[in-house]
N, CA and C of each residue as an Amber inpcrd file, in Angstrom:
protein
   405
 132.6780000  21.0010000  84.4930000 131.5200000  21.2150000  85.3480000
 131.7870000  20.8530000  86.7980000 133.0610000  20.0640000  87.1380000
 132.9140000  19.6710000  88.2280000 133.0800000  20.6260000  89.5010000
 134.0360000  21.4340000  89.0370000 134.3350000  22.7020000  89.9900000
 132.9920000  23.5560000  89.9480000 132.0950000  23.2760000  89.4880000
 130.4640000  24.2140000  89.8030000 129.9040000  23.6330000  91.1690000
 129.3070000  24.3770000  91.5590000 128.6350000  23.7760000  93.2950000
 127.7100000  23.2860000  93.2640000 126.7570000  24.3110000  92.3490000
 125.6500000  23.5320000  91.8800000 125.6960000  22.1870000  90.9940000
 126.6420000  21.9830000  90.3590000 126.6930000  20.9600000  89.4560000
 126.7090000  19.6570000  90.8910000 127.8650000  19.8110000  91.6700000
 127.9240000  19.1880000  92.6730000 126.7240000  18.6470000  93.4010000
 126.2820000  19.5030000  93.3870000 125.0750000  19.4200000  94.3690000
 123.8590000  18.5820000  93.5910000 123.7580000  18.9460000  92.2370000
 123.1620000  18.4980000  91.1350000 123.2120000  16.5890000  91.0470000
 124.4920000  16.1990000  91.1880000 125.1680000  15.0170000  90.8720000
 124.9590000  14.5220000  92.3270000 125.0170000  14.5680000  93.1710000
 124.6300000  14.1740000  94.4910000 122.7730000  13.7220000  94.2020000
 122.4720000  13.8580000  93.8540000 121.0390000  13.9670000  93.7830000
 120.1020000  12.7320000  92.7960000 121.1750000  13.0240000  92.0040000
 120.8710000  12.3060000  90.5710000 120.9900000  10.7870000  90.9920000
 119.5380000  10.3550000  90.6330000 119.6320000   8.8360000  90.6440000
 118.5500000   7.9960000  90.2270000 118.8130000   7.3800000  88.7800000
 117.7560000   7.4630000  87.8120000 116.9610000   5.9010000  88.6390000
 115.4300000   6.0890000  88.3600000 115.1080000   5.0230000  88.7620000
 115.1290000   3.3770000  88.0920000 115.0480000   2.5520000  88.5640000
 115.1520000   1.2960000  88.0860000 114.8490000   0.9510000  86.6600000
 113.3720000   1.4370000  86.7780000 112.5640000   1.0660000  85.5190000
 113.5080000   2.2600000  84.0030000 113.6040000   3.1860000  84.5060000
 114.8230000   3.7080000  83.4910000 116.1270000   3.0070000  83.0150000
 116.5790000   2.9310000  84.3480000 117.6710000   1.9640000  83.9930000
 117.4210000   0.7960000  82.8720000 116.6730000  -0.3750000  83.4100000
 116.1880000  -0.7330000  82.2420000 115.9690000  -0.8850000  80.9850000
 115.1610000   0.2080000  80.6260000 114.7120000   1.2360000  79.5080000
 116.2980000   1.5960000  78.5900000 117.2880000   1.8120000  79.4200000
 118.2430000   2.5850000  79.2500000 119.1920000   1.2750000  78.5530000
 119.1300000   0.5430000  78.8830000 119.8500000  -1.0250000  79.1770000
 119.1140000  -1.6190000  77.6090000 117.6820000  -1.6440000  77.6080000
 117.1470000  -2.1440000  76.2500000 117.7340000  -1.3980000  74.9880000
 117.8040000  -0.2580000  74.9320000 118.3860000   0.2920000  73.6510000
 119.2460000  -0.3930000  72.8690000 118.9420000  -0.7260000  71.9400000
 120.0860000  -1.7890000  71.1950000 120.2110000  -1.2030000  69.6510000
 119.6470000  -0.0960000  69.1490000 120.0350000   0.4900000  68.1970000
 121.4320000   0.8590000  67.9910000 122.6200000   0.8290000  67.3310000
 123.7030000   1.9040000  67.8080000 123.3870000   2.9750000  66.9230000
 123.9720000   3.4190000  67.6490000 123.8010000   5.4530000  67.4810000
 124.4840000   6.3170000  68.3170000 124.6330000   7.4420000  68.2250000
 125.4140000   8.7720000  68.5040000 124.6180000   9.5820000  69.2100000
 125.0270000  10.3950000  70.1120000 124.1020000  10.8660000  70.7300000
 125.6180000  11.5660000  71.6210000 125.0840000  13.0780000  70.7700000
 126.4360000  14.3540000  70.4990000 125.4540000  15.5730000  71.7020000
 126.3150000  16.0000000  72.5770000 125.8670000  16.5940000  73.9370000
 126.9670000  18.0930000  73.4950000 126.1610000  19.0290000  73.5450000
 126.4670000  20.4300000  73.6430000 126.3300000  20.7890000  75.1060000
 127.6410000  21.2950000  75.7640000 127.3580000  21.8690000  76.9600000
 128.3340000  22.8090000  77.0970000 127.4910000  24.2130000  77.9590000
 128.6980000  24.7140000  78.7980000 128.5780000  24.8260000  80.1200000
 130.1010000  24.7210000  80.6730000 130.1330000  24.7860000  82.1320000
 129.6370000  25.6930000  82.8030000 129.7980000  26.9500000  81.8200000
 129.4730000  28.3580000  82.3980000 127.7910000  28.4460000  82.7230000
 127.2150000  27.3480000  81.9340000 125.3360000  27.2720000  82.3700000
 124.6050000  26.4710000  83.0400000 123.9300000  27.5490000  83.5450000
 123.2860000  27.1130000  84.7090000 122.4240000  25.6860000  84.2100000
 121.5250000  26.0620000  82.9120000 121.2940000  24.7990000  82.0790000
 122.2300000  23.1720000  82.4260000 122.8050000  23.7800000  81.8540000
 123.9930000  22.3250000  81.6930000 124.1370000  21.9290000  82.7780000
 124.1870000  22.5920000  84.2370000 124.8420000  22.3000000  85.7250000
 123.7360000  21.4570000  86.0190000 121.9560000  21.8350000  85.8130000
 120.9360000  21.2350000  86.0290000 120.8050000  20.3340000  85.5750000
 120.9780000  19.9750000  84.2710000 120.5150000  19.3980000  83.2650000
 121.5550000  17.9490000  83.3040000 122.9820000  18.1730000  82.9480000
 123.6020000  16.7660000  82.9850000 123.7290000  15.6590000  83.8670000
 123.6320000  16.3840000  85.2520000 123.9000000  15.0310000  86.2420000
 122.7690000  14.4630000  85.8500000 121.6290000  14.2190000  85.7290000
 120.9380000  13.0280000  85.6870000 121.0780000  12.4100000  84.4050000
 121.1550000  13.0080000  82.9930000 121.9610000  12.0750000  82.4410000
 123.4130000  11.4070000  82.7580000 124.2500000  12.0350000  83.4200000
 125.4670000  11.4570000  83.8940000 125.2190000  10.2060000  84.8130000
 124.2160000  10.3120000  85.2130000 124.3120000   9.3160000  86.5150000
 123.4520000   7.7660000  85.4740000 122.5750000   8.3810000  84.3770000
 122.4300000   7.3510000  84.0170000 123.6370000   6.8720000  82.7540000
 124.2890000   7.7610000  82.9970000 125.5210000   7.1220000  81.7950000
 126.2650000   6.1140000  82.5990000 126.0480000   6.2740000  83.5780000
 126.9710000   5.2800000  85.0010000 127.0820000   4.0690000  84.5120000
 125.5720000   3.2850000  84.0810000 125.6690000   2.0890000  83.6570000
 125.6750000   1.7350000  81.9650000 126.8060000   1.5850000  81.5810000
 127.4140000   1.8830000  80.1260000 126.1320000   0.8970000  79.0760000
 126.4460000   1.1920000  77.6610000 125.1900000   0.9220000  77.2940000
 126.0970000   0.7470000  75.7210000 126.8650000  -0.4000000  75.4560000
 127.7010000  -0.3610000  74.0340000 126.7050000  -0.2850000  72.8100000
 125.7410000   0.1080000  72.8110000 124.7600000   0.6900000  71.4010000
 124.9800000   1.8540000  71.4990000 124.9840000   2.7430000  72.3840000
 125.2210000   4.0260000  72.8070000 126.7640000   4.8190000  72.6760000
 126.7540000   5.6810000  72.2910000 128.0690000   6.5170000  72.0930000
 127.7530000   7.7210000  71.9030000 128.6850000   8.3190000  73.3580000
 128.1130000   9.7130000  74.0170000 129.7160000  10.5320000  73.3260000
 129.1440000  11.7180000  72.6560000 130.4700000  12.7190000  72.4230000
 129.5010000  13.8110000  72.9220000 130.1990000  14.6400000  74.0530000
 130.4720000  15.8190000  74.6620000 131.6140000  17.2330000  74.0690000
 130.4040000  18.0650000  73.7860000 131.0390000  18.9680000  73.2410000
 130.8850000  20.4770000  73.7770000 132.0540000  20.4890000  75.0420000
 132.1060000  21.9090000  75.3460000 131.9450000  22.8060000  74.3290000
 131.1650000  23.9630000  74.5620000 131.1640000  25.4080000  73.8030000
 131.2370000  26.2440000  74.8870000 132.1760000  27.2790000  73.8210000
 132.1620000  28.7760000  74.6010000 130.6200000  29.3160000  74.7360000
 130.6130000  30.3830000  76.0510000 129.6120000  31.4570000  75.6620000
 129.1830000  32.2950000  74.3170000 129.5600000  32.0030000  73.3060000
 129.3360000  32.3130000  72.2960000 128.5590000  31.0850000  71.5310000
 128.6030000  30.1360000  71.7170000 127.8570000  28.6080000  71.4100000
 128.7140000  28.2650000  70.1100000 129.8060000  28.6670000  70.2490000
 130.8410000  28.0700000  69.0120000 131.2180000  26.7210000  69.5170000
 131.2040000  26.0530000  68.8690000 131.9430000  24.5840000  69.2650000
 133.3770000  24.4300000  68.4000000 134.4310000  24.1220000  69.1860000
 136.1970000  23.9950000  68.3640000 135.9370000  23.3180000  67.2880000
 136.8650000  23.8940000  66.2560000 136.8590000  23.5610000  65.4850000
 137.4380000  21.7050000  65.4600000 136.5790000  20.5540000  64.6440000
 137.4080000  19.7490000  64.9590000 136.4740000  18.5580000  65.7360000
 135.5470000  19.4190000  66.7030000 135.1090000  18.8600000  67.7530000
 133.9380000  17.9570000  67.3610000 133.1570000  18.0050000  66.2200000
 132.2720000  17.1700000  65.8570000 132.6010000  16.3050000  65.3940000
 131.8490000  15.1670000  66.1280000 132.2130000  13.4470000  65.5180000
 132.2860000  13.5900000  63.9760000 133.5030000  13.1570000  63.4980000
 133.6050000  12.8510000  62.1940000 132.2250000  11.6210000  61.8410000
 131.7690000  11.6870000  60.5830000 130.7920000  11.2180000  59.7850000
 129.5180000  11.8560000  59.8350000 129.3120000  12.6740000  60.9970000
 128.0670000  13.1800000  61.4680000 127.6230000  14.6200000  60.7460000
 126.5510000  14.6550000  60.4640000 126.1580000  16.1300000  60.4160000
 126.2670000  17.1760000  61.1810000 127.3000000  18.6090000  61.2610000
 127.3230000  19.1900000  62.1590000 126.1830000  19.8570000  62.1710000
 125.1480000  20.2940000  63.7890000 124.1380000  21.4110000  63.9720000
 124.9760000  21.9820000  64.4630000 124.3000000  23.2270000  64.1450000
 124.3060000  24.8990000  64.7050000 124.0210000  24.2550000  66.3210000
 124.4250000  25.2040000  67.2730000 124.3160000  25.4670000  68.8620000
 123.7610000  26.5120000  68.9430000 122.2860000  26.5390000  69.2090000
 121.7370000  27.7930000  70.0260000 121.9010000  27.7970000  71.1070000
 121.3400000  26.9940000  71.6940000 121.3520000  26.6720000  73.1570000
 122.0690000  25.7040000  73.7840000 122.6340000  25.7940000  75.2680000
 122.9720000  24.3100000  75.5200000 122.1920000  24.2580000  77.2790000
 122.2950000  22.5460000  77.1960000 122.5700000  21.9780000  76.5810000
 121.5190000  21.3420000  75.7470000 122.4120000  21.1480000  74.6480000
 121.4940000  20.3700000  73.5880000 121.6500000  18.9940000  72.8950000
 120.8620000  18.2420000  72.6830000 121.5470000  16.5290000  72.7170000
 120.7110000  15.9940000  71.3760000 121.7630000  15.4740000  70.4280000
 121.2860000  15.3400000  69.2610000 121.7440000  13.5540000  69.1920000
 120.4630000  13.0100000  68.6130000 120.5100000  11.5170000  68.3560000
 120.6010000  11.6630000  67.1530000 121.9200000  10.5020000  66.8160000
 122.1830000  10.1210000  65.1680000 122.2790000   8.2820000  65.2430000
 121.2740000   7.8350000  64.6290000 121.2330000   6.5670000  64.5750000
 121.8060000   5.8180000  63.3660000 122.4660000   5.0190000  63.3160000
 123.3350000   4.2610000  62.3360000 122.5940000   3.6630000  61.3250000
 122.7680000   3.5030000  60.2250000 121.8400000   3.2680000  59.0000000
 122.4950000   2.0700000  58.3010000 121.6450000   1.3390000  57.5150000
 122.4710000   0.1330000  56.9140000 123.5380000   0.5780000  55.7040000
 124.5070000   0.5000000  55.8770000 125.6440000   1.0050000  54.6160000
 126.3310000   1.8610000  55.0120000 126.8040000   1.8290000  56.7200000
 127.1710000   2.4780000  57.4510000 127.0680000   4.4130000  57.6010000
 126.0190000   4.4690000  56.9360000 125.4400000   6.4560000  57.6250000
 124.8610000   6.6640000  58.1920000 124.6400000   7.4700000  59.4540000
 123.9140000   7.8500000  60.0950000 122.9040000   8.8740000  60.1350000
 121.3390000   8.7600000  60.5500000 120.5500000   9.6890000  60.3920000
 120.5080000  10.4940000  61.5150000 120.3260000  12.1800000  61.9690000
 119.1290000  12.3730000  62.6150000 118.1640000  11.9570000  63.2500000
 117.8830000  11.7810000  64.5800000 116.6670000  10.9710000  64.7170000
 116.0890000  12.3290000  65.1870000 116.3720000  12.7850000  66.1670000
 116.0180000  14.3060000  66.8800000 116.6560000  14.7180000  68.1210000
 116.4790000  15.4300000  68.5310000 117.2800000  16.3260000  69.6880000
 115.8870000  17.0360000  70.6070000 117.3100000  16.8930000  71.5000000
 116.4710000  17.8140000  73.1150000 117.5170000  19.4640000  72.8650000
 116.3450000  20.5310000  73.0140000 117.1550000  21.6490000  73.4750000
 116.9710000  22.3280000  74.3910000 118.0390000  22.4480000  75.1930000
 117.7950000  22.9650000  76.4900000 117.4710000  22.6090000  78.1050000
 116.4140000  22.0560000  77.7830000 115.1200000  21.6770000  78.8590000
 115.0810000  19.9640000  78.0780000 114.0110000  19.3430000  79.0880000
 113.6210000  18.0300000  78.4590000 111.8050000  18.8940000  78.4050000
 111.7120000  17.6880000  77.4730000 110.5810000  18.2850000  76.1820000
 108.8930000  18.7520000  77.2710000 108.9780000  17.7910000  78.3780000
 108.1260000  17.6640000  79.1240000 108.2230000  18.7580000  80.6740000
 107.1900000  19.7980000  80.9820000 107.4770000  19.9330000  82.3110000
 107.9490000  18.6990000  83.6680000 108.7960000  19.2150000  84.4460000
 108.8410000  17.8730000  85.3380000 110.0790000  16.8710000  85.2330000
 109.9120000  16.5200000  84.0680000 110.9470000  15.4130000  82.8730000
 112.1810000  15.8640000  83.4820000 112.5250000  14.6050000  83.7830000
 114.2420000  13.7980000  84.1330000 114.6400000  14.5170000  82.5190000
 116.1740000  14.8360000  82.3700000 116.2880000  14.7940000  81.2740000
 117.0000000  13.5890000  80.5480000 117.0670000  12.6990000  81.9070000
 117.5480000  10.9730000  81.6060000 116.1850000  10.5200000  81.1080000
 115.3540000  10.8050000  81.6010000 114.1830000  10.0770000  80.7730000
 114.1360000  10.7280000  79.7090000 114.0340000  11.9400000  79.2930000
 114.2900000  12.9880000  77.7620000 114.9190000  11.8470000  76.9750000
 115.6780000  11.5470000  77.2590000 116.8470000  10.9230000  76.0530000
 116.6130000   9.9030000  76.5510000 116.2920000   9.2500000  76.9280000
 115.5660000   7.4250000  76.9290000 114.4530000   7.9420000  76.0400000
 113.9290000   8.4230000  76.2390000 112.6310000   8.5130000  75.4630000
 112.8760000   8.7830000  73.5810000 114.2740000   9.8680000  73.8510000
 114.5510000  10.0970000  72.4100000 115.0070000   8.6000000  71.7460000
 116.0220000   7.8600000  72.4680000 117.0610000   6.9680000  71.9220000
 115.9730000   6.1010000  71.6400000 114.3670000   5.7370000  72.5880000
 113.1980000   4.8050000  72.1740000 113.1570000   5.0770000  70.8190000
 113.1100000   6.3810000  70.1630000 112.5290000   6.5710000  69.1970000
 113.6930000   6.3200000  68.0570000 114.4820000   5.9440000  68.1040000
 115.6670000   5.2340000  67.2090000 115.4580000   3.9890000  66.8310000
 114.6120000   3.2660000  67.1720000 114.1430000   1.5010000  66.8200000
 113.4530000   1.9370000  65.3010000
């Protein structure tokens, strides 16, 4: 993504506020939280820097796997976190929370596709809001 202009321009911009940060910082569930993107979309160019910028401040409950797909929304073979349930890719980007379970498996909690769920909506707040719902 970095060679996109818009992405550039995107990431220049991005800068989650305090009280997120925070928010972002409390999460103490661990869990997975598997990111479908392509470079080639305009989606993804919009959409990641503000989660990127709140990935800035690392969060060890949290574990981010990024998974380029072609324009075809195939993801490589290979590319899904082992233990996890693979989803289908309709759209990207799309961000799926898997929260860790006692006896080491992980569930589903839910996913953002596309857009964040709310007109307006950071999609750093999208996924603060999802990862809330992992407690």
């Amino acid at each position: 993504l970095a060679h996109r202009s818009s992405f550039k321009t995107n990431m220049e911009k991005a800068a989650p506020s305090p009280e997120l940060l925070k928010r972002w910082q409390e999460v103490s569930t661990p869990c997975t939280l598997v990111v479908a993107f392509g470079s080639w979309c305009g989606d993804s160019q919009r959409e990641l820097p503000d989660f990127l910028a709140l990935m800035a401040e690392e969060n060890p409950f949290v574990k981010v796997v990024f998974l380029g797909v072609y324009r075809d929304k195939k993801v490589p073979t290979g590319s899904w976190p082992e233990g996890l349930e693979s989803e289908p890719v309709m759209k990207v980007p799309t961000f799926w929370l898997y929260a860790l379970q006692p006896g080491g498996s992980s569930r589903l909690v839910g996913s953002i596709v596309e857009n964040p769920p709310r007109k307006g909506q950071a999609m750093g707040e999208a996924v603060v809001e999802l990862l809330e719902q992992a407690r």
